[in-house]
Short mmCIF file of C-alpha atoms in Angstrom, two decimals:
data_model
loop_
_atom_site.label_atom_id
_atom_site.label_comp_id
_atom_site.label_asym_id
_atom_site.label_seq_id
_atom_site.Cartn_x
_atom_site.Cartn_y
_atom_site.Cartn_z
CA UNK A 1 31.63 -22.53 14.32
CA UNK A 2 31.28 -20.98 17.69
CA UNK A 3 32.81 -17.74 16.91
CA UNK A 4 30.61 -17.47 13.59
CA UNK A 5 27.50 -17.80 15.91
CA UNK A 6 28.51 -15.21 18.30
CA UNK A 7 28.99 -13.14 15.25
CA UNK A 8 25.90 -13.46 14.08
CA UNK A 9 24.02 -12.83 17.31
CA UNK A 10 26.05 -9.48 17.76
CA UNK A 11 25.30 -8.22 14.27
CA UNK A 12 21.54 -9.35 14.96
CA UNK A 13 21.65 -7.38 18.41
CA UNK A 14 23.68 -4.25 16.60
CA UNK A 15 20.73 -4.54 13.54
CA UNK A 16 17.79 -4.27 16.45
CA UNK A 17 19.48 -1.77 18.38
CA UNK A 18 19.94 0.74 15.54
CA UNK A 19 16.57 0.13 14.87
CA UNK A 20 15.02 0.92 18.14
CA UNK A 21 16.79 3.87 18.13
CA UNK A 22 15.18 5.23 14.26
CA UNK A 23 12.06 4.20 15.57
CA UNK A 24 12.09 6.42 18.70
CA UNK A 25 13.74 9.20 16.93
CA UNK A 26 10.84 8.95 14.54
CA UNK A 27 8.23 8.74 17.50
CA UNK A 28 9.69 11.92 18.88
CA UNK A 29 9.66 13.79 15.50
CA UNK A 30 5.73 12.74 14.79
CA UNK A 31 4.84 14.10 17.89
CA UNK A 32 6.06 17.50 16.70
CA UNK A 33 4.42 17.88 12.76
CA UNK A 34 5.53 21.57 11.82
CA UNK A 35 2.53 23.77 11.42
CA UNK A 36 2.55 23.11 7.58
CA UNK A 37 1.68 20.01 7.35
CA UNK A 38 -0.60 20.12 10.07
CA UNK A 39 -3.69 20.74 7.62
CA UNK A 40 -3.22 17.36 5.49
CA UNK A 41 -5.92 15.01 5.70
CA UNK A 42 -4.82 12.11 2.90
CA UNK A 43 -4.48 8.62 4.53
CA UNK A 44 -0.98 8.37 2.90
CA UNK A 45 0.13 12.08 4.29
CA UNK A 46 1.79 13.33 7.35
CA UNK A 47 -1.24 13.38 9.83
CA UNK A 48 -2.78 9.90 9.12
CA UNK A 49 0.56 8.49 8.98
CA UNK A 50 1.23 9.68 12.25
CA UNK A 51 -1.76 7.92 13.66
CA UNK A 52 -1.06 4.72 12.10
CA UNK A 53 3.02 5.01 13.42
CA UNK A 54 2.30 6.32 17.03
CA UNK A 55 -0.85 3.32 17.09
CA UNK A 56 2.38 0.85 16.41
CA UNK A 57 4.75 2.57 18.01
CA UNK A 58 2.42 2.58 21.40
CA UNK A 59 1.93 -1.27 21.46
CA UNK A 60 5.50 -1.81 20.45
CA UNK A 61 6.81 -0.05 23.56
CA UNK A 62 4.28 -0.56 25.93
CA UNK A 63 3.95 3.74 25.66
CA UNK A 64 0.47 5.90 25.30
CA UNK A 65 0.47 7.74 22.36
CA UNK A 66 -3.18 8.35 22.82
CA UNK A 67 -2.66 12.02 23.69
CA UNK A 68 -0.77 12.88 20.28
CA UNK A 69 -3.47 10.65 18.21
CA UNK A 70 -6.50 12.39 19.59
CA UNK A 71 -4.85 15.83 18.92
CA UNK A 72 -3.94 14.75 15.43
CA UNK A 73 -7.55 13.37 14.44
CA UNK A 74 -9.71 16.13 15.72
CA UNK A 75 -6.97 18.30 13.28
CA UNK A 76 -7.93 16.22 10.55
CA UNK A 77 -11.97 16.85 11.62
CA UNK A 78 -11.29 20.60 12.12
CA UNK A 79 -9.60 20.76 8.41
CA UNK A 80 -12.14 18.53 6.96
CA UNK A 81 -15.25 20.96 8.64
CA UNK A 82 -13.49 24.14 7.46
CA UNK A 83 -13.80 22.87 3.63
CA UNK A 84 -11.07 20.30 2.58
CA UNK A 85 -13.09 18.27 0.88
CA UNK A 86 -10.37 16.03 -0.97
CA UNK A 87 -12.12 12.55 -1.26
CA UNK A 88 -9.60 10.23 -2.72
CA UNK A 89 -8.32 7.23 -0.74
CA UNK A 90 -4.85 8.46 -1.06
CA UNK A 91 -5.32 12.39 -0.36
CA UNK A 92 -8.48 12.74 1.38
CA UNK A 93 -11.58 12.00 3.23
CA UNK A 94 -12.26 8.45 2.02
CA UNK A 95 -8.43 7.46 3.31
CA UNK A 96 -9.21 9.23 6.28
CA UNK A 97 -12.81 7.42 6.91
CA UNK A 98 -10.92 4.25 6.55
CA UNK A 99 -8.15 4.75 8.77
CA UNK A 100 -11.21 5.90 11.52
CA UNK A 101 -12.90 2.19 10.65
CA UNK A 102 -9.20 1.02 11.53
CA UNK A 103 -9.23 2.68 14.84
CA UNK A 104 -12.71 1.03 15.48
CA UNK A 105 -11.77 -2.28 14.56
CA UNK A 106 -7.93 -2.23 17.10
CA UNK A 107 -10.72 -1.37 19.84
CA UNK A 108 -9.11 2.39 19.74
CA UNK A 109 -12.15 4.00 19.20
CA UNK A 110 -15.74 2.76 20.33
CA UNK A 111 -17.98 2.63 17.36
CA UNK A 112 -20.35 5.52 18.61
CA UNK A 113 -16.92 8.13 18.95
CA UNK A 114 -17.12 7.71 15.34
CA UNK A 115 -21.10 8.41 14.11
CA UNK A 116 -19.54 10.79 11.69
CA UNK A 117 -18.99 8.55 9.11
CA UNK A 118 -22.43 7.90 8.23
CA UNK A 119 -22.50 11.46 7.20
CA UNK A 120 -19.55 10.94 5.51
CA UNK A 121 -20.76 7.68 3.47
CA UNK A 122 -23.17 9.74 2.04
CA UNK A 123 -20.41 12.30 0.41
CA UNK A 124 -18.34 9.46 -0.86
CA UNK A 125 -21.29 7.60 -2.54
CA UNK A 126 -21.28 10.82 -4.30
CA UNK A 127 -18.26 11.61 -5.73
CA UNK A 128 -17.19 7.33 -6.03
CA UNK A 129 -20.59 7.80 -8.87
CA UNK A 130 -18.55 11.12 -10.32
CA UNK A 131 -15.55 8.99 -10.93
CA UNK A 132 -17.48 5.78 -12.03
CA UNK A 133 -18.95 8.15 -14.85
CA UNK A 134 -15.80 10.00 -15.91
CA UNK A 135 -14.12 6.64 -15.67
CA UNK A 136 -11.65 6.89 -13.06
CA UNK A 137 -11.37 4.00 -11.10
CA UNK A 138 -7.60 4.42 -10.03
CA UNK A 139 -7.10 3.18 -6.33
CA UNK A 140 -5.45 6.28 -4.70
CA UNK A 141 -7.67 8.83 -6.49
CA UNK A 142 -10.54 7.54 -7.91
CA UNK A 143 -13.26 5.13 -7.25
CA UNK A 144 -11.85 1.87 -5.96
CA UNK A 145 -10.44 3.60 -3.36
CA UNK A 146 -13.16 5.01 -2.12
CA UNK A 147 -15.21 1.51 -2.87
CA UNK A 148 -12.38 0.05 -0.97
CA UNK A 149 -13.18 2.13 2.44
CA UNK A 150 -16.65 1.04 1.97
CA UNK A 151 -15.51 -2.83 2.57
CA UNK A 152 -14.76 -1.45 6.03
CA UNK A 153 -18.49 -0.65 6.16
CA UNK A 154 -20.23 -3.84 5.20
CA UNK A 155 -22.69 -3.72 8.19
CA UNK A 156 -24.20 -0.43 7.55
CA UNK A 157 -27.21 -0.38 5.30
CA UNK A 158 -26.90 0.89 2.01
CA UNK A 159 -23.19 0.12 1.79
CA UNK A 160 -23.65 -3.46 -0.17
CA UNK A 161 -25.69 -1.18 -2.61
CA UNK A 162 -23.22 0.90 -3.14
CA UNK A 163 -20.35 -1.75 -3.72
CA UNK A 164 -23.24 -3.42 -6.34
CA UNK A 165 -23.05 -0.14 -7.98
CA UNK A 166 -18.98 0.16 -8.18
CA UNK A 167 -19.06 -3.70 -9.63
CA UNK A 168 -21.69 -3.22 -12.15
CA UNK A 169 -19.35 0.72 -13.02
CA UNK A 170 -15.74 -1.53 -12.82
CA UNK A 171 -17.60 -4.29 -15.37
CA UNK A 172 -19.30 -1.54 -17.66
CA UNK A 173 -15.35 -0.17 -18.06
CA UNK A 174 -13.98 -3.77 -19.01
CA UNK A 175 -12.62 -4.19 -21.98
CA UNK A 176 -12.95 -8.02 -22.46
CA UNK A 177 -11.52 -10.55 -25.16
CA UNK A 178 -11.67 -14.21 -24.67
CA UNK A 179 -10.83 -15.14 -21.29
CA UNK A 180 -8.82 -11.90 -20.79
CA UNK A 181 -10.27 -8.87 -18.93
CA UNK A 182 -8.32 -5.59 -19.01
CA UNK A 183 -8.67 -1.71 -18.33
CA UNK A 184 -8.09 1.43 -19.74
CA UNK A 185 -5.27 3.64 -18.21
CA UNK A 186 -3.85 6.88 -19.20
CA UNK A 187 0.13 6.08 -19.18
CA UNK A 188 2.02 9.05 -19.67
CA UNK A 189 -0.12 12.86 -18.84
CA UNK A 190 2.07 14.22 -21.35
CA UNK A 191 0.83 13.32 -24.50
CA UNK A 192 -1.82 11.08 -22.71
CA UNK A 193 -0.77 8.08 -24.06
CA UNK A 194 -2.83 4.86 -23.36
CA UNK A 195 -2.43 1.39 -22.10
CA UNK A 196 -2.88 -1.34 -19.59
CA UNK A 197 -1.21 -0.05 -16.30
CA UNK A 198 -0.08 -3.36 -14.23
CA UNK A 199 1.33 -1.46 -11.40
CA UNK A 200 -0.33 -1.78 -8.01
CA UNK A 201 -0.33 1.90 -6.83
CA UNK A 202 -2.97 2.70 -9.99
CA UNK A 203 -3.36 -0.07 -12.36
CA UNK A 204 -5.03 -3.68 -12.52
CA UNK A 205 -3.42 -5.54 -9.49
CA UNK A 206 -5.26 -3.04 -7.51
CA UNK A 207 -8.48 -4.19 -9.19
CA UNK A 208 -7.26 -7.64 -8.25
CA UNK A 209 -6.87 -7.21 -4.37
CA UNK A 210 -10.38 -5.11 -3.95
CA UNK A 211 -12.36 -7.42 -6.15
CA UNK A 212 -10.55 -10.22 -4.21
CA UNK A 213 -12.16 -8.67 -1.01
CA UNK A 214 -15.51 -8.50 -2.45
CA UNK A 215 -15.67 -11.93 -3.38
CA UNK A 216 -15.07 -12.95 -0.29
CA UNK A 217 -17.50 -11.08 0.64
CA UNK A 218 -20.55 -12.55 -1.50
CA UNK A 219 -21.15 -9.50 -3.46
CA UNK A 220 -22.16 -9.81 -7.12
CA UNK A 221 -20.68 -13.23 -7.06
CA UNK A 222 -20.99 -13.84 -10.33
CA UNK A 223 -19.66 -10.69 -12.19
CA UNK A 224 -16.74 -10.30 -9.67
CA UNK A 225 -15.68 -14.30 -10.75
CA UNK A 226 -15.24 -13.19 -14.07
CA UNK A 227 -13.87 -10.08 -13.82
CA UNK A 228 -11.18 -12.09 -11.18
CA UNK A 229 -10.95 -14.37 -14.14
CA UNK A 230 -10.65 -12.75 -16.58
CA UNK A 231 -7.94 -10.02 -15.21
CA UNK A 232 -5.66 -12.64 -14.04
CA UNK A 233 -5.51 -14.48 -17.27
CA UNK A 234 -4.53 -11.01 -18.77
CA UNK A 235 -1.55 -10.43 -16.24
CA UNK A 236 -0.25 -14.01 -16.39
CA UNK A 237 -0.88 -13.37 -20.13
CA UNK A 238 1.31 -10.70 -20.27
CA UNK A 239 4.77 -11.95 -17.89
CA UNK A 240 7.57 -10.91 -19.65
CA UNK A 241 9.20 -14.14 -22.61
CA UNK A 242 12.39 -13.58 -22.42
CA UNK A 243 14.27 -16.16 -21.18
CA UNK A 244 16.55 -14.58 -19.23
CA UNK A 245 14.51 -11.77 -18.03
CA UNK A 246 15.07 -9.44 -14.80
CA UNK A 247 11.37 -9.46 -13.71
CA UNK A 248 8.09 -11.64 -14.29
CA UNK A 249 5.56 -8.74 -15.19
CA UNK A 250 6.83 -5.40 -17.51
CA UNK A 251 5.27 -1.84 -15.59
CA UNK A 252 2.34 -1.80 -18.36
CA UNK A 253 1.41 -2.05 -21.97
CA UNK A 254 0.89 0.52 -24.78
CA UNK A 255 -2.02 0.38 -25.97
CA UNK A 256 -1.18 1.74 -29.37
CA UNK A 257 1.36 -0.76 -30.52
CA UNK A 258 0.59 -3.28 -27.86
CA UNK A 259 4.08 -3.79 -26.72
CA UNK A 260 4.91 -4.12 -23.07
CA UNK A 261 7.33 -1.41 -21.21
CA UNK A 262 11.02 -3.24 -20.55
CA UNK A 263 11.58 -4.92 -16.58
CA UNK A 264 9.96 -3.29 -14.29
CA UNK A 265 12.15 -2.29 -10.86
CA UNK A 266 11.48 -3.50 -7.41
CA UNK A 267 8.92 -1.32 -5.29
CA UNK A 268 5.42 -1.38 -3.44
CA UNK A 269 4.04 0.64 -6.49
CA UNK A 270 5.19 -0.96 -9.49
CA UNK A 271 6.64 -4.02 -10.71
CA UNK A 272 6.54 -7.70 -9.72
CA UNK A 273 6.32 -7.16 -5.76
CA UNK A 274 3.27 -5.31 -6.25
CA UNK A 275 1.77 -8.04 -8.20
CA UNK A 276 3.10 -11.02 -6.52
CA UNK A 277 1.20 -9.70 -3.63
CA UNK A 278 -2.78 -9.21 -5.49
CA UNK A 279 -2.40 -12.70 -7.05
CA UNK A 280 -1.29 -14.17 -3.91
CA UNK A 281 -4.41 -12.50 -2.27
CA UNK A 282 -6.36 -14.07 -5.40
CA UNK A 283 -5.58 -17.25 -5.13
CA UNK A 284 -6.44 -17.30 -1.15
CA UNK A 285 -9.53 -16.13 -1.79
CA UNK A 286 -10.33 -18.67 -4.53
CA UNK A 287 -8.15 -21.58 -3.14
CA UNK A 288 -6.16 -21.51 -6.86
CA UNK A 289 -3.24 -23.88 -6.11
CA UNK A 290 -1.68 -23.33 -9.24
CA UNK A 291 -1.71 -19.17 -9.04
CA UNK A 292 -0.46 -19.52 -5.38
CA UNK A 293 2.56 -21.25 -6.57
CA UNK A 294 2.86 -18.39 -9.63
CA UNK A 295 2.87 -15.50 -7.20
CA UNK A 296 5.36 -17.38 -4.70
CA UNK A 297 7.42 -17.60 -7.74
CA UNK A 298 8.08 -14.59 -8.78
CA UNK A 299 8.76 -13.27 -5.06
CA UNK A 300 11.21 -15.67 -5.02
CA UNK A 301 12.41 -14.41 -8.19
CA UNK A 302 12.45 -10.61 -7.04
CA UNK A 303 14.74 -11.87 -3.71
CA UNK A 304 18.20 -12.05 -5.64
CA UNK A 305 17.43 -8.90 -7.33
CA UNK A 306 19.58 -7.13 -4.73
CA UNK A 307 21.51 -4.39 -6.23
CA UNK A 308 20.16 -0.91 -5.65
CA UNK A 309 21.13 0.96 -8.73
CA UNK A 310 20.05 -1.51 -11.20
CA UNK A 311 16.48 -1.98 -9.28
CA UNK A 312 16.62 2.46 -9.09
CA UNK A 313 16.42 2.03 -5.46
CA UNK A 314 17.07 5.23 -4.24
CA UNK A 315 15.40 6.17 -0.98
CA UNK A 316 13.67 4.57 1.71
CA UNK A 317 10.09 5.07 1.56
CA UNK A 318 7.31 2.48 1.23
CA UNK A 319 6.65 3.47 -2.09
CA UNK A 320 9.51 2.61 -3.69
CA UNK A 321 12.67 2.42 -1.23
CA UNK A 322 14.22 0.19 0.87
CA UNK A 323 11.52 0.16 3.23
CA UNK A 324 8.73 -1.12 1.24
CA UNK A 325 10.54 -3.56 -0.11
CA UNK A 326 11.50 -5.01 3.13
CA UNK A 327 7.67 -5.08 4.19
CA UNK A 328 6.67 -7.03 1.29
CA UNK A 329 9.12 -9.61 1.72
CA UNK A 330 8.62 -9.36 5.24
CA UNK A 331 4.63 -9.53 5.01
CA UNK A 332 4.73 -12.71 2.54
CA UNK A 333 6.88 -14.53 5.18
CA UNK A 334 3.89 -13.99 7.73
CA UNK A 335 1.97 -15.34 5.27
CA UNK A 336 3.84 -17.90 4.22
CA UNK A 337 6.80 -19.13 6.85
CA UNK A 338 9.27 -19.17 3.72
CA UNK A 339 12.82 -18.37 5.09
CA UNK A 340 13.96 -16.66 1.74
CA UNK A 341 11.47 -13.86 2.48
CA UNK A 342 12.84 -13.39 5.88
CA UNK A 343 16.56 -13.19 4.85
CA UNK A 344 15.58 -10.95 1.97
CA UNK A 345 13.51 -8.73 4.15
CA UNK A 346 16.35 -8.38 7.13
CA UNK A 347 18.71 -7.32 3.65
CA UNK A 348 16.61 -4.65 3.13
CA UNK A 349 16.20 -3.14 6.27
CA UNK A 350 19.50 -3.58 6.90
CA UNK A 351 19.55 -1.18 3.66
CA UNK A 352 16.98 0.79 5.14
CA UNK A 353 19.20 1.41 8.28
CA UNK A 354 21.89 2.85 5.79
CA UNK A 355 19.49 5.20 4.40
CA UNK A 356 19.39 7.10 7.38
CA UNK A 357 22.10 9.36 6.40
CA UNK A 358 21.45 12.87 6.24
CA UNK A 359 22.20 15.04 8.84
CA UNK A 360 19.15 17.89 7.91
CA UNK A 361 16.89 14.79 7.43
CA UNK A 362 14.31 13.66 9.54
CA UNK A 363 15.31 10.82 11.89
CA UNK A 364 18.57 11.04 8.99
CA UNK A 365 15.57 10.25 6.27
CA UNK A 366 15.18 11.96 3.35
CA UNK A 367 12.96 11.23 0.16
CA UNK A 368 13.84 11.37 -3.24
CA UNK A 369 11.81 13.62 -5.63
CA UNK A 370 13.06 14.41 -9.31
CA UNK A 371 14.92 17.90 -9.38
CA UNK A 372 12.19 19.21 -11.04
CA UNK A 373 10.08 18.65 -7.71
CA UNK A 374 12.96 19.50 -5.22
CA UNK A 375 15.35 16.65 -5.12
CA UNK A 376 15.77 15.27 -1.39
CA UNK A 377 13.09 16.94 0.30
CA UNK A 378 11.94 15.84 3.95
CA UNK A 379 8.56 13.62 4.17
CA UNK A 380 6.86 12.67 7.32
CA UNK A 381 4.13 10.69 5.53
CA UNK A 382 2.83 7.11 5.25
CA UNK A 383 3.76 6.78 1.43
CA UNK A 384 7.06 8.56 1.22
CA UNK A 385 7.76 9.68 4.28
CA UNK A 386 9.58 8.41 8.23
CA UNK A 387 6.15 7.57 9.01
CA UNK A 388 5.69 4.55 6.75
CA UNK A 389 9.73 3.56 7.49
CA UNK A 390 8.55 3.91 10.89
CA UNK A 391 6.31 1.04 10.92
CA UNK A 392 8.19 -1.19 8.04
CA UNK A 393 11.10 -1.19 11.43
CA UNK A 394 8.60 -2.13 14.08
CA UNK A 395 7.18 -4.36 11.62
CA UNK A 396 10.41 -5.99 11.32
CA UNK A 397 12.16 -6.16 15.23
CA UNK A 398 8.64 -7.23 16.60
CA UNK A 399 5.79 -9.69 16.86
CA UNK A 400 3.34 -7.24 16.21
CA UNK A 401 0.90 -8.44 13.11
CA UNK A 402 0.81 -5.45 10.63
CA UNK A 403 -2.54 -4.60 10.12
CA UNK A 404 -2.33 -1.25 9.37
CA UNK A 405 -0.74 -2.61 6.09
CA UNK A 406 -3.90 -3.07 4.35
CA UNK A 407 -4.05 0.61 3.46
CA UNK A 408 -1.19 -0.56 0.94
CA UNK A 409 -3.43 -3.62 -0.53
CA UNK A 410 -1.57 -6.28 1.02
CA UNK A 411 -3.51 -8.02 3.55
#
């Protein structure tokens, strides 16, 4: 028994160690963004990642970053004044404005260093109207997102109006039968194909978590209840009937023949994790027992699904590698206490670890992209990139409460 013990303390002290070392490697690497991507503004790119990873990376080791952050946001300004005027949540100013809310609310920032945002609100009530009327709503480029920076702004006049306005736009898109509520996706670009997307990068879980928030807010009480309603019904609906089946939830359903896609793989932006995680956040918000227990279920579910090739695990990004994945499990034992989560979550990063393999990579990270958009290609970003695997690895070895992990809809 003893010498079991002392093995597991070494391999926990080898598994922090290798860590610590990733995670200054990456620190040194962010500090030094090569002059291409030095003009990116998108919350989930290089320079907003960097922010988030050097904010963690500062309280984690006692360090100040504060030098490398300031340089990297008044970049961001000086891009954003000389005419990139992206506005999505994912690639552009509203991601941005949110991440400076962020820096307000950590006590980085004093509220007056960052008076340009009411210019800025202004812009994005704009274009978040554009996309309400050509019916975009999507989360990372279309309307929610940029609603979803606005719940940062709650205390500013104007900005309740302009949530009423995104609530009455999200129920006018509904398509509603019964008691299930549903929306309109475009599935496949190609031959634009349509459906119900359940993934939470684009689809209806995404819906779920920012309509979550603005219940709890108070805000068009009444229409956000049944549209909260009415689009969980449709997702627990829709879980997959086979018996024996791999995952809970399929990725989405064609709209044409109304059959679901097959089991959907493990990752932040598809699949069960991602929807484990907005019905979880539903039922907090409406003290629902009964869904609590569903979305605890199928994360317990997705915990034995360990093999990499099966679940197309191939990198170690947050969007769909090892990384996110370990967050998730990791960010549902703060939540919960579980120990399941917590062994899962150390499996993964222990994966994660492995990933770090390539001797051209950065920090020995590289991303996976199809061959027809490069193959392994280096990232520094939130989404895809060292930066997000950055903070998954402090998340993991410290204390430190995530918060920066509500950019990804999961607290």
């Amino acid at each position: 028994m003893k010498e079991k013990l002392k093995l597991s303390v070494n391999k926990e002290i080898i598994f922090e160690e290798r860590a610590k070392e990733i995670i200054l490697n990456i620190s040194n690497i962010l500090k030094k963004l090569p002059i291409e991507e030095k003009h990116e503004t998108g919350l989930y790119s290089s320079n907003c990642g960097a922010v988030l990873y050097l904010l963690s990376e500062s309280i984690y080791t006692n360090k100040d970053n504060s030098v490398y952050i300031n340089e990297i946001i008044h970049r961001i300004m000086d891009s954003i004044n000389n005419g990139h005027k992206i506005h999505s949540f994912s690639g552009g100013i509203a991601g941005f404005a949110w991440l400076l809310e962020y820096l307000v609310r950590i006590e980085y920032f004093d509220r007056i260093e960052i008076e340009v945002l009411d210019e800025l609100d202004i812009f994005l009530y704009k274009k978040m109207i554009e996309e309400i009327k050509k019916d975009n709503l999507d989360f990372l480029h279309g309307a929610i997102g940029i609603g979803y920076y606005f719940l940062k702004r709650i205390d500013k006049p104007k900005i309740k109006m302009y949530l009423n306005e995104l609530i009455i736009g999200i129920n006018h898109h509904a398509i509603k039968n019964n008691n299930e509520i549903k929306w309109q996706s475009i599935l496949d670009f190609n031959d634009n194909s349509t459906g119900y997307n359940l993934g939470l990068a684009h689809g209806i879980p995404s819906y779920l978590v920012f309509l979550s928030k603005v219940y709890k807010l108070g805000i068009s009480i009444n229409i956000v209840e049944d549209l909260l309603s009415g689009a969980t019904n449709f997702l627990i609906n829709n879980q997959n009937k086979k018996v024996n089946k791999i995952s809970y939830f399929p990725v989405w359903i064609n709209e044409k023949n109304n059959t679901p896609s097959e089991s959907s793989r493990l990752a932040w932006c598809y699949g069960d994790l991602g929807i484990s995680m907005a019905l979880y956040q539903v039922s907090k918000v409406t003290d629902n027992k009964i869904l609590e227990k569903l979305a605890i279920e199928v994360l317990l579910n997705a915990s034995n699904r360990r093999n990499l090739v099966s679940e197309q695990v191939i990198d170690a990004g947050l969007c769909h590698g090892t990384a996110g994945i370990a967050h998730i499990f990791n960010r549902m034992y703060r939540n919960t206490g579980i120990e399941k989560f917590k062994e899962t979550s150390d499996f993964w990063i222990e994966e994660t670890l492995k990933m770090a393999k390539f001797d051209d990579g950065l920090a020995g990270y590289k991303a996976w992209h199809t061959e027809k958009y490069g193959g392994w290609v280096n990232e520094y970003g939130l989404l895809e990139g060292i930066a997000g695997i950055g903070l998954a690895l402090i998340s993991a070895v410290s204390d430190i409460e995530p918060k920066w992990d509500e950019c990804l809809l999961l607290s």
